[in-house]
Amino acid sequence: MKKQLLGVIDAATYHEDLQELLPHRPVAALPFAGRYRLIDFVLSSMVNSGISSVAVFPMSGYRSLMDHLGSGKNWDLNRKRDGLFLFPASPSEADKESGIGCYSHYAENLDFFYRSSQKYTLISNSFTVINTDFTSLLEKHIECGCDLTEVYKNGRALDIYLLETSLLIDLIESRAETGYTCIKDVFEDMSSPYTVCRYEYEGYAKRVETIQGYYKTSMELLDARVWNTLFKRSQPIFTKVKDEPPSRYYAESTVKRSLIANGCQLKGKVENSIISRGVTIDNGSIIRNSVIMQKCQIGENCVLDGVILDKDVTVESGTVLIGNPTNPIVIRKGSYVENAKLPANSLMIL
């Protein structure tokens, strides 16, 4: 049954409330949990569900996403048959507003769906943190005789859909007559001729759509129960492999309730935080309740609490940045924070 599923990941959505973390990357490529990107979770769930053909539909600014996904080797998708496909939108399409499962974007690559041998298509957004086997969704879809099924969590739609590939092709080709611009339109049309179903997902699933949501979901990973639910030995989350040495913990360092990726140099104090690859934290510095992305450099005697540092940020010695869970301070990629002053392109959520 697993071989009946075709995977489609819609990576074209732009979130205004995440703009401070997205000026140089799509939301699919947003770093998460120290060593992953958001797309890794849905993509790994598809691979662990036996899906061997996955199409990713990004909009613009997708260079970082292409660099991350590569040939799909890390997800065992570098295949002679099927595998990983990337279908960027054309310049004319990139300017349009579109929802998850935009038919006009798919129409530009309709041959892909015609050539696919899988009977069913699973369509998902790229920003839901989830680890699941979609086989149970397919079984329920078939058992209930559904034309289209939408996945929900606690009564909220996750923007994950299942339907027959032939029906998807029909919806794409008839969009001018029906007025449906994306798959969500079918569910919102009360007079739709199709049998639509809701599938309530009981596992852990969080949509990351705002700065506050990104921060909150990141902090939830520090709860061992959440971590063990999301990161399972039987269903690993795959990501781009980077060969870096183990992190070095100096004698003066202390680390409590935190996630530390590899390649770090830690001389300060870290509490309740997520530290990504290649981060340096110097003597006397205190990092609490923060998300520090790849290759940030934090000088001596700094205090960072309730802070999100994007990649390659340098924080000068003696700097104090204090945010809070509802108002985290966000520092953009490559910024230099000098003498406790926020750079001009930083953001404190108010």
Short mmCIF file of C-alpha atoms in Angstrom, two decimals:
data_model
loop_
_atom_site.label_atom_id
_atom_site.label_comp_id
_atom_site.label_asym_id
_atom_site.label_seq_id
_atom_site.Cartn_x
_atom_site.Cartn_y
_atom_site.Cartn_z
CA MET A 1 0.00 0.00 0.00
CA LYS A 2 2.88 2.38 0.77
CA LYS A 3 4.04 2.36 -2.84
CA GLN A 4 0.70 3.87 -3.87
CA LEU A 5 1.59 7.31 -2.47
CA LEU A 6 3.13 10.23 -4.36
CA GLY A 7 4.51 13.01 -2.17
CA VAL A 8 4.06 16.72 -2.92
CA ILE A 9 5.51 19.41 -0.62
CA ASP A 10 4.28 22.94 -1.18
CA ALA A 11 7.21 25.20 -0.27
CA ALA A 12 5.79 28.34 -1.86
CA THR A 13 4.07 29.85 1.19
CA TYR A 14 5.42 33.12 2.61
CA HIS A 15 4.62 34.07 6.20
CA GLU A 16 4.65 37.79 6.93
CA ASP A 17 4.95 37.11 10.67
CA LEU A 18 8.22 35.20 10.08
CA GLN A 19 9.75 37.82 7.79
CA GLU A 20 12.69 38.60 10.09
CA LEU A 21 13.90 35.02 9.63
CA LEU A 22 13.02 34.76 5.92
CA PRO A 23 14.77 37.57 4.01
CA HIS A 24 17.23 35.11 2.46
CA ARG A 25 15.42 31.75 2.68
CA PRO A 26 11.95 30.19 2.26
CA VAL A 27 10.18 28.94 5.37
CA ALA A 28 10.96 25.35 4.28
CA ALA A 29 14.68 26.04 4.81
CA LEU A 30 14.29 27.72 8.22
CA PRO A 31 16.76 26.13 10.70
CA PHE A 32 15.11 24.24 13.54
CA ALA A 33 16.13 22.07 16.50
CA GLY A 34 19.82 22.82 16.13
CA ARG A 35 20.64 20.78 13.07
CA TYR A 36 17.48 20.47 10.95
CA ARG A 37 15.36 22.56 8.57
CA LEU A 38 11.56 22.72 8.80
CA ILE A 39 11.07 20.76 5.58
CA ASP A 40 13.00 17.82 7.05
CA PHE A 41 10.03 16.77 9.19
CA VAL A 42 7.38 16.41 6.49
CA LEU A 43 9.93 15.06 4.00
CA SER A 44 11.25 12.46 6.45
CA SER A 45 7.68 11.45 7.36
CA MET A 46 6.98 10.83 3.67
CA VAL A 47 10.15 8.77 3.23
CA ASN A 48 9.42 6.78 6.39
CA SER A 49 5.94 6.11 4.97
CA GLY A 50 7.50 4.37 1.98
CA ILE A 51 7.06 7.28 -0.44
CA SER A 52 9.84 7.09 -3.03
CA SER A 53 8.77 9.99 -5.28
CA VAL A 54 8.54 13.48 -3.79
CA ALA A 55 8.02 16.76 -5.65
CA VAL A 56 8.88 20.05 -3.93
CA PHE A 57 7.21 23.21 -5.29
CA PRO A 58 9.05 26.35 -4.08
CA MET A 59 8.34 29.93 -5.10
CA SER A 60 11.24 32.39 -5.20
CA GLY A 61 14.47 32.67 -3.17
CA TYR A 62 14.91 28.92 -3.03
CA ARG A 63 18.73 28.73 -3.31
CA SER A 64 19.16 27.74 0.36
CA LEU A 65 16.47 25.08 -0.04
CA MET A 66 18.22 23.62 -3.09
CA ASP A 67 21.52 23.62 -1.22
CA HIS A 68 19.93 21.77 1.68
CA LEU A 69 18.05 19.14 -0.33
CA GLY A 70 20.70 18.54 -2.99
CA SER A 71 20.03 15.34 -4.90
CA GLY A 72 17.93 13.94 -2.05
CA LYS A 73 20.68 11.52 -1.04
CA ASN A 74 20.23 12.10 2.68
CA TRP A 75 16.59 10.99 2.34
CA ASP A 76 17.42 8.05 0.03
CA LEU A 77 15.73 9.88 -2.84
CA ASN A 78 18.63 10.00 -5.31
CA ARG A 79 17.14 7.26 -7.48
CA LYS A 80 17.14 6.23 -11.13
CA ARG A 81 13.37 5.87 -10.96
CA ASP A 82 11.25 8.30 -8.94
CA GLY A 83 13.24 10.24 -6.32
CA LEU A 84 13.29 13.94 -5.45
CA PHE A 85 12.03 16.61 -7.87
CA LEU A 86 12.18 20.39 -7.52
CA PHE A 87 9.70 22.51 -9.50
CA PRO A 88 10.21 26.27 -8.92
CA ALA A 89 7.46 28.59 -10.08
CA SER A 90 7.97 30.60 -13.25
CA PRO A 91 8.60 34.37 -12.82
CA SER A 92 4.98 35.15 -13.74
CA GLU A 93 3.63 32.62 -11.26
CA ALA A 94 5.96 33.74 -8.48
CA ASP A 95 4.18 37.10 -8.22
CA LYS A 96 0.77 35.57 -7.53
CA GLU A 97 -0.88 34.98 -4.21
CA SER A 98 -1.45 31.28 -3.74
CA GLY A 99 -2.52 28.78 -1.12
CA ILE A 100 -1.29 25.30 -0.31
CA GLY A 101 -1.74 23.14 -3.38
CA CYS A 102 -1.90 25.99 -5.91
CA TYR A 103 -3.28 24.52 -9.16
CA SER A 104 -1.63 27.06 -11.46
CA HIS A 105 1.79 26.18 -10.04
CA TYR A 106 1.07 22.48 -10.50
CA ALA A 107 -0.27 23.10 -14.01
CA GLU A 108 3.15 24.29 -15.10
CA ASN A 109 4.43 20.80 -14.28
CA LEU A 110 1.40 18.72 -15.18
CA ASP A 111 3.52 16.15 -17.04
CA PHE A 112 5.03 15.12 -13.71
CA PHE A 113 1.62 14.02 -12.42
CA TYR A 114 0.76 12.27 -15.67
CA ARG A 115 4.01 10.29 -15.56
CA SER A 116 3.60 9.30 -11.91
CA SER A 117 2.56 5.71 -11.33
CA GLN A 118 1.25 6.23 -7.78
CA LYS A 119 -2.54 6.08 -7.44
CA TYR A 120 -2.75 8.59 -4.59
CA THR A 121 -1.09 11.94 -3.93
CA LEU A 122 -0.24 13.32 -0.49
CA ILE A 123 0.07 17.13 -0.48
CA SER A 124 1.64 18.90 2.48
CA ASN A 125 2.97 22.28 3.49
CA SER A 126 6.65 22.54 4.41
CA PHE A 127 6.37 24.19 7.83
CA THR A 128 4.61 21.61 10.03
CA VAL A 129 6.78 19.94 12.66
CA ILE A 130 5.55 16.35 12.61
CA ASN A 131 6.83 12.79 12.53
CA THR A 132 4.24 10.30 11.36
CA ASP A 133 3.58 7.33 9.11
CA PHE A 134 1.02 8.45 6.53
CA THR A 135 -0.01 4.86 5.84
CA SER A 136 -2.76 5.06 8.47
CA LEU A 137 -4.12 8.17 6.73
CA LEU A 138 -4.23 6.33 3.41
CA GLU A 139 -5.96 3.33 4.98
CA LYS A 140 -8.63 5.53 6.58
CA HIS A 141 -9.11 7.44 3.32
CA ILE A 142 -9.77 4.22 1.41
CA GLU A 143 -11.90 2.67 4.16
CA CYS A 144 -14.22 5.70 4.32
CA GLY A 145 -14.54 6.03 0.55
CA CYS A 146 -13.28 9.61 0.55
CA ASP A 147 -12.47 11.66 -2.53
CA LEU A 148 -10.34 14.09 -0.55
CA THR A 149 -9.11 13.92 3.04
CA GLU A 150 -7.73 16.82 5.11
CA VAL A 151 -5.61 16.25 8.23
CA TYR A 152 -6.48 18.07 11.44
CA LYS A 153 -4.88 18.42 14.86
CA ASN A 154 -7.09 19.45 17.77
CA GLY A 155 -9.68 20.73 15.32
CA ARG A 156 -7.21 22.85 13.34
CA ALA A 157 -6.29 22.08 9.74
CA LEU A 158 -2.65 21.14 9.17
CA ASP A 159 -2.74 21.83 5.41
CA ILE A 160 -2.05 18.18 4.64
CA TYR A 161 -4.30 16.55 2.02
CA LEU A 162 -4.80 13.18 0.38
CA LEU A 163 -6.59 12.41 -2.89
CA GLU A 164 -6.27 10.24 -5.97
CA THR A 165 -3.69 11.47 -8.45
CA SER A 166 -6.24 11.27 -11.26
CA LEU A 167 -8.61 13.54 -9.29
CA LEU A 168 -5.80 16.02 -8.69
CA ILE A 169 -5.12 16.14 -12.43
CA ASP A 170 -8.83 16.73 -13.09
CA LEU A 171 -8.93 19.57 -10.55
CA ILE A 172 -5.88 21.20 -12.11
CA GLU A 173 -7.22 20.97 -15.64
CA SER A 174 -10.75 22.14 -14.77
CA ARG A 175 -9.72 25.04 -12.50
CA ALA A 176 -10.99 27.66 -14.96
CA GLU A 177 -14.48 26.08 -15.02
CA THR A 178 -14.77 25.27 -11.31
CA GLY A 179 -13.10 28.40 -9.95
CA TYR A 180 -10.99 26.30 -7.59
CA THR A 181 -7.53 27.87 -7.37
CA CYS A 182 -6.08 25.48 -4.81
CA ILE A 183 -7.04 22.31 -3.02
CA LYS A 184 -8.35 24.19 0.04
CA ASP A 185 -11.08 25.71 -2.12
CA VAL A 186 -12.67 22.29 -2.59
CA PHE A 187 -13.04 21.84 1.18
CA GLU A 188 -14.50 25.31 1.63
CA ASP A 189 -17.12 24.80 -1.10
CA MET A 190 -20.22 23.45 0.63
CA SER A 191 -21.72 22.51 -2.75
CA SER A 192 -18.67 20.54 -3.84
CA PRO A 193 -19.60 17.28 -5.60
CA TYR A 194 -16.79 15.43 -3.84
CA THR A 195 -16.81 13.36 -0.66
CA VAL A 196 -14.47 15.24 1.67
CA CYS A 197 -13.28 13.79 4.98
CA ARG A 198 -11.42 15.00 8.06
CA TYR A 199 -8.68 12.94 9.63
CA GLU A 200 -7.82 13.84 13.23
CA TYR A 201 -4.12 13.30 13.91
CA GLU A 202 -3.36 12.34 17.51
CA GLY A 203 0.43 12.71 17.57
CA TYR A 204 2.61 15.78 17.98
CA ALA A 205 2.19 18.37 15.22
CA LYS A 206 2.86 22.12 15.22
CA ARG A 207 2.59 24.62 12.35
CA VAL A 208 5.39 27.21 12.48
CA GLU A 209 3.94 30.45 11.06
CA THR A 210 5.03 33.25 13.42
CA ILE A 211 8.13 34.30 15.36
CA GLN A 212 6.32 33.50 18.61
CA GLY A 213 5.26 30.11 17.22
CA TYR A 214 8.81 29.32 16.11
CA TYR A 215 10.18 30.25 19.52
CA LYS A 216 7.50 28.35 21.46
CA THR A 217 7.83 25.20 19.37
CA SER A 218 11.62 25.32 19.71
CA MET A 219 11.38 25.59 23.49
CA GLU A 220 8.94 22.66 23.61
CA LEU A 221 11.68 20.42 22.25
CA LEU A 222 13.51 20.79 25.56
CA ASP A 223 10.73 18.74 27.17
CA ALA A 224 11.96 15.14 27.02
CA ARG A 225 8.43 13.87 26.38
CA VAL A 226 8.04 16.07 23.30
CA TRP A 227 11.53 15.22 22.05
CA ASN A 228 10.95 11.48 22.39
CA THR A 229 7.60 11.78 20.61
CA LEU A 230 9.08 13.70 17.69
CA PHE A 231 12.46 11.97 17.33
CA LYS A 232 11.84 8.23 17.14
CA ARG A 233 14.42 5.53 16.46
CA SER A 234 11.97 3.69 14.23
CA GLN A 235 11.15 6.86 12.25
CA PRO A 236 14.29 9.03 12.10
CA ILE A 237 14.24 12.63 10.96
CA PHE A 238 16.78 12.91 8.14
CA THR A 239 18.71 16.04 7.25
CA LYS A 240 21.73 17.22 5.31
CA VAL A 241 24.83 15.59 6.76
CA LYS A 242 27.66 17.92 7.75
CA ASP A 243 30.95 16.47 8.95
CA GLU A 244 31.96 18.50 11.98
CA PRO A 245 33.83 17.51 15.16
CA PRO A 246 32.01 16.94 18.46
CA SER A 247 31.31 20.02 20.55
CA ARG A 248 33.96 20.98 23.07
CA TYR A 249 32.91 21.75 26.64
CA TYR A 250 35.57 23.67 28.53
CA ALA A 251 36.09 23.26 32.28
CA GLU A 252 34.38 26.58 33.05
CA SER A 253 31.25 25.79 31.03
CA THR A 254 27.91 24.52 32.35
CA VAL A 255 24.99 23.25 30.28
CA LYS A 256 21.50 22.52 31.61
CA ARG A 257 18.34 21.38 29.82
CA SER A 258 19.62 22.34 26.38
CA LEU A 259 20.21 20.91 22.91
CA ILE A 260 23.76 21.31 21.68
CA ALA A 261 24.68 20.47 18.09
CA ASN A 262 28.16 19.43 16.98
CA GLY A 263 31.15 21.67 16.29
CA CYS A 264 30.51 24.12 19.17
CA GLN A 265 33.05 25.72 21.53
CA LEU A 266 31.41 26.28 24.92
CA LYS A 267 33.12 28.22 27.71
CA GLY A 268 30.08 29.96 29.16
CA LYS A 269 26.78 28.93 30.76
CA VAL A 270 23.87 27.57 28.72
CA GLU A 271 20.40 26.95 30.17
CA ASN A 272 17.14 25.97 28.50
CA SER A 273 18.44 26.81 25.02
CA ILE A 274 19.05 25.37 21.56
CA ILE A 275 22.58 25.81 20.22
CA SER A 276 23.21 24.98 16.55
CA ARG A 277 26.35 23.77 14.79
CA GLY A 278 29.63 25.64 15.10
CA VAL A 279 28.58 28.17 17.76
CA THR A 280 31.21 29.75 20.03
CA ILE A 281 30.23 30.98 23.50
CA ASP A 282 33.09 32.66 25.34
CA ASN A 283 34.03 32.90 29.03
CA GLY A 284 31.51 34.35 31.46
CA SER A 285 28.63 34.53 28.99
CA ILE A 286 25.16 33.31 29.99
CA ILE A 287 22.67 32.02 27.41
CA ARG A 288 19.15 31.31 28.67
CA ASN A 289 15.85 30.51 26.95
CA SER A 290 17.34 31.25 23.54
CA VAL A 291 17.75 29.83 20.04
CA ILE A 292 21.26 30.32 18.64
CA MET A 293 21.67 29.34 14.99
CA GLN A 294 24.69 28.10 13.10
CA LYS A 295 28.18 29.68 13.50
CA CYS A 296 27.19 32.50 15.81
CA GLN A 297 30.04 34.00 17.82
CA ILE A 298 29.24 35.23 21.35
CA GLY A 299 31.95 37.14 23.18
CA GLU A 300 32.85 37.27 26.87
CA ASN A 301 30.48 38.24 29.71
CA CYS A 302 27.36 38.50 27.55
CA VAL A 303 23.84 37.83 28.80
CA LEU A 304 21.30 36.58 26.26
CA ASP A 305 17.83 35.65 27.50
CA GLY A 306 14.79 35.17 25.26
CA VAL A 307 16.80 35.73 22.08
CA ILE A 308 16.79 34.23 18.57
CA LEU A 309 20.09 34.72 16.76
CA ASP A 310 20.00 33.86 13.06
CA LYS A 311 23.10 32.36 11.43
CA ASP A 312 26.54 34.02 11.54
CA VAL A 313 25.68 36.66 14.15
CA THR A 314 28.57 38.14 16.15
CA VAL A 315 27.81 39.45 19.63
CA GLU A 316 30.49 41.67 21.13
CA SER A 317 31.72 41.07 24.68
CA GLY A 318 29.61 42.61 27.45
CA THR A 319 26.38 42.70 25.43
CA VAL A 320 23.08 42.19 27.28
CA LEU A 321 19.93 41.23 25.32
CA ILE A 322 16.80 40.40 27.33
CA GLY A 323 13.59 39.29 25.63
CA ASN A 324 10.80 37.04 26.89
CA PRO A 325 8.70 34.12 25.60
CA THR A 326 6.04 36.37 24.07
CA ASN A 327 8.52 39.03 22.92
CA PRO A 328 11.76 37.33 21.83
CA ILE A 329 14.51 39.50 20.41
CA VAL A 330 15.37 38.48 16.83
CA ILE A 331 18.76 39.30 15.32
CA ARG A 332 19.08 38.83 11.57
CA LYS A 333 21.66 36.71 9.82
CA GLY A 334 25.19 38.10 9.70
CA SER A 335 24.51 40.99 12.12
CA TYR A 336 27.13 42.46 14.44
CA VAL A 337 25.80 43.40 17.89
CA GLU A 338 28.09 45.99 19.45
CA ASN A 339 28.22 47.37 23.01
CA ALA A 340 24.74 46.15 23.95
CA LYS A 341 23.19 48.00 20.99
CA LEU A 342 20.82 46.20 18.67
CA PRO A 343 21.77 46.41 14.99
CA ALA A 344 19.46 48.40 12.74
CA ASN A 345 18.04 45.27 11.11
CA SER A 346 17.14 43.48 14.35
CA LEU A 347 13.63 43.06 15.67
CA MET A 348 12.12 43.05 19.11
CA ILE A 349 8.59 41.69 18.83
CA LEU A 350 6.12 44.03 20.55
#
